[in-house]
mmCIF file with all atom_site columns, C-alpha atoms in Angstrom:
data_model
loop_
_atom_site.group_PDB
_atom_site.id
_atom_site.type_symbol
_atom_site.label_atom_id
_atom_site.label_alt_id
_atom_site.label_comp_id
_atom_site.label_asym_id
_atom_site.label_entity_id
_atom_site.label_seq_id
_atom_site.pdbx_PDB_ins_code
_atom_site.Cartn_x
_atom_site.Cartn_y
_atom_site.Cartn_z
_atom_site.occupancy
_atom_site.B_iso_or_equiv
_atom_site.pdbx_formal_charge
_atom_site.auth_seq_id
_atom_site.auth_comp_id
_atom_site.auth_asym_id
_atom_site.auth_atom_id
_atom_site.pdbx_PDB_model_num
ATOM 1  C CA . MET A 1 1  ? 122.868 87.072  94.530  1.00 63.00 ? 1  MET A CA 1
ATOM 2  C CA . ASN A 1 2  ? 120.603 88.225  97.373  1.00 82.00 ? 2  ASN A CA 1
ATOM 3  C CA . LEU A 1 3  ? 116.817 87.820  97.101  1.00 86.00 ? 3  LEU A CA 1
ATOM 4  C CA . LYS A 1 4  ? 116.184 91.338  98.112  1.00 87.00 ? 4  LYS A CA 1
ATOM 5  C CA . ARG A 1 5  ? 118.331 92.658  95.303  1.00 88.00 ? 5  ARG A CA 1
ATOM 6  C CA . ILE A 1 6  ? 116.411 90.502  92.738  1.00 90.00 ? 6  ILE A CA 1
ATOM 7  C CA . PHE A 1 7  ? 113.198 91.838  94.100  1.00 92.00 ? 7  PHE A CA 1
ATOM 8  C CA . GLY A 1 8  ? 114.470 95.374  93.947  1.00 92.00 ? 8  GLY A CA 1
ATOM 9  C CA . ALA A 1 9  ? 115.575 94.984  90.419  1.00 93.00 ? 9  ALA A CA 1
ATOM 10 C CA . LEU A 1 10 ? 112.211 93.571  89.585  1.00 95.00 ? 10 LEU A CA 1
ATOM 11 C CA . LEU A 1 11 ? 110.447 96.473  91.151  1.00 95.00 ? 11 LEU A CA 1
ATOM 12 C CA . THR A 1 12 ? 112.697 98.973  89.349  1.00 96.00 ? 12 THR A CA 1
ATOM 13 C CA . ALA A 1 13 ? 112.085 97.223  86.011  1.00 96.00 ? 13 ALA A CA 1
ATOM 14 C CA . LEU A 1 14 ? 108.265 97.293  86.656  1.00 96.00 ? 14 LEU A CA 1
ATOM 15 C CA . GLY A 1 15 ? 108.526 101.063 87.636  1.00 96.00 ? 15 GLY A CA 1
ATOM 16 C CA . ILE A 1 16 ? 110.474 101.924 84.433  1.00 96.00 ? 16 ILE A CA 1
ATOM 17 C CA . GLY A 1 17 ? 107.858 100.009 82.411  1.00 96.00 ? 17 GLY A CA 1
ATOM 18 C CA . ALA A 1 18 ? 104.911 101.856 83.987  1.00 95.00 ? 18 ALA A CA 1
ATOM 19 C CA . LEU A 1 19 ? 106.634 105.244 83.559  1.00 95.00 ? 19 LEU A CA 1
ATOM 20 C CA . ILE A 1 20 ? 107.319 104.447 79.885  1.00 95.00 ? 20 ILE A CA 1
ATOM 21 C CA . TYR A 1 21 ? 103.644 103.371 79.454  1.00 94.00 ? 21 TYR A CA 1
ATOM 22 C CA . ALA A 1 22 ? 102.581 106.638 81.087  1.00 92.00 ? 22 ALA A CA 1
ATOM 23 C CA . ALA A 1 23 ? 104.745 108.577 78.727  1.00 92.00 ? 23 ALA A CA 1
ATOM 24 C CA . VAL A 1 24 ? 103.144 106.656 75.721  1.00 92.00 ? 24 VAL A CA 1
ATOM 25 C CA . LEU A 1 25 ? 99.679  107.346 77.058  1.00 89.00 ? 25 LEU A CA 1
ATOM 26 C CA . PHE A 1 26 ? 100.654 111.062 77.480  1.00 89.00 ? 26 PHE A CA 1
ATOM 27 C CA . THR A 1 27 ? 101.646 111.398 73.804  1.00 90.00 ? 27 THR A CA 1
ATOM 28 C CA . ASN A 1 28 ? 98.528  109.620 72.634  1.00 87.00 ? 28 ASN A CA 1
ATOM 29 C CA . THR A 1 29 ? 95.937  111.217 74.965  1.00 82.00 ? 29 THR A CA 1
ATOM 30 C CA . SER A 1 30 ? 92.934  113.057 73.540  1.00 80.00 ? 30 SER A CA 1
ATOM 31 C CA . GLY A 1 31 ? 92.037  114.737 76.831  1.00 76.00 ? 31 GLY A CA 1
ATOM 32 C CA . SER A 1 32 ? 89.174  112.725 77.925  1.00 79.00 ? 32 SER A CA 1
ATOM 33 C CA . ASN A 1 33 ? 88.556  111.906 81.610  1.00 81.00 ? 33 ASN A CA 1
ATOM 34 C CA . GLN A 1 34 ? 89.365  108.151 81.188  1.00 81.00 ? 34 GLN A CA 1
ATOM 35 C CA . ASP A 1 35 ? 92.800  109.016 79.521  1.00 81.00 ? 35 ASP A CA 1
ATOM 36 C CA . ILE A 1 36 ? 93.812  111.494 82.337  1.00 87.00 ? 36 ILE A CA 1
ATOM 37 C CA . LYS A 1 37 ? 92.818  109.110 85.064  1.00 90.00 ? 37 LYS A CA 1
ATOM 38 C CA . SER A 1 38 ? 94.838  106.174 83.655  1.00 88.00 ? 38 SER A CA 1
ATOM 39 C CA . LEU A 1 39 ? 97.802  108.510 82.936  1.00 91.00 ? 39 LEU A CA 1
ATOM 40 C CA . ILE A 1 40 ? 97.846  109.592 86.564  1.00 92.00 ? 40 ILE A CA 1
ATOM 41 C CA . ILE A 1 41 ? 97.492  106.104 87.929  1.00 93.00 ? 41 ILE A CA 1
ATOM 42 C CA . TYR A 1 42 ? 100.253 104.544 85.807  1.00 93.00 ? 42 TYR A CA 1
ATOM 43 C CA . GLY A 1 43 ? 102.533 107.554 86.498  1.00 93.00 ? 43 GLY A CA 1
ATOM 44 C CA . ILE A 1 44 ? 102.135 107.303 90.294  1.00 95.00 ? 44 ILE A CA 1
ATOM 45 C CA . LEU A 1 45 ? 102.375 103.509 90.430  1.00 95.00 ? 45 LEU A CA 1
ATOM 46 C CA . GLY A 1 46 ? 105.520 103.649 88.190  1.00 95.00 ? 46 GLY A CA 1
ATOM 47 C CA . LEU A 1 47 ? 107.071 106.347 90.420  1.00 96.00 ? 47 LEU A CA 1
ATOM 48 C CA . ILE A 1 48 ? 106.389 104.251 93.578  1.00 96.00 ? 48 ILE A CA 1
ATOM 49 C CA . PHE A 1 49 ? 107.672 101.005 92.198  1.00 96.00 ? 49 PHE A CA 1
ATOM 50 C CA . PHE A 1 50 ? 110.804 102.739 90.693  1.00 96.00 ? 50 PHE A CA 1
ATOM 51 C CA . THR A 1 51 ? 111.716 104.609 93.905  1.00 96.00 ? 51 THR A CA 1
ATOM 52 C CA . SER A 1 52 ? 111.147 101.581 96.132  1.00 95.00 ? 52 SER A CA 1
ATOM 53 C CA . GLY A 1 53 ? 113.060 99.245  93.858  1.00 93.00 ? 53 GLY A CA 1
ATOM 54 C CA . ILE A 1 54 ? 116.039 101.690 93.730  1.00 94.00 ? 54 ILE A CA 1
ATOM 55 C CA . SER A 1 55 ? 115.985 102.124 97.525  1.00 93.00 ? 55 SER A CA 1
ATOM 56 C CA . LEU A 1 56 ? 115.784 98.374  98.113  1.00 91.00 ? 56 LEU A CA 1
ATOM 57 C CA . VAL A 1 57 ? 118.723 97.682  95.893  1.00 88.00 ? 57 VAL A CA 1
ATOM 58 C CA . ARG A 1 58 ? 120.729 100.600 97.491  1.00 89.00 ? 58 ARG A CA 1
ATOM 59 C CA . THR A 1 59 ? 120.209 99.542  101.083 1.00 89.00 ? 59 THR A CA 1
ATOM 60 C CA . THR A 1 60 ? 120.739 95.791  100.663 1.00 83.00 ? 60 THR A CA 1
ATOM 61 C CA . LYS A 1 61 ? 124.222 94.909  101.762 1.00 81.00 ? 61 LYS A CA 1
ATOM 62 C CA . ASP A 1 62 ? 126.383 92.569  99.638  1.00 75.00 ? 62 ASP A CA 1
ATOM 63 C CA . GLU A 1 63 ? 127.202 89.275  101.512 1.00 72.00 ? 63 GLU A CA 1
ATOM 64 C CA . SER A 1 64 ? 129.767 87.105  99.939  1.00 58.00 ? 64 SER A CA 1
#
């Protein structure tokens, strides 16, 4: 297996984890400033990791 594909899968898994954590924060938020900031940060980082991981896995060619 290619190293780029492994790194892409790792980025995708981290992105999914961050998006799930942002969803948990969203359900448990009380509306304070600190809650909203952390929700935005985890959501944006999760989205960036997820999209970059998916694109890295998609564009890497399989070499046998």
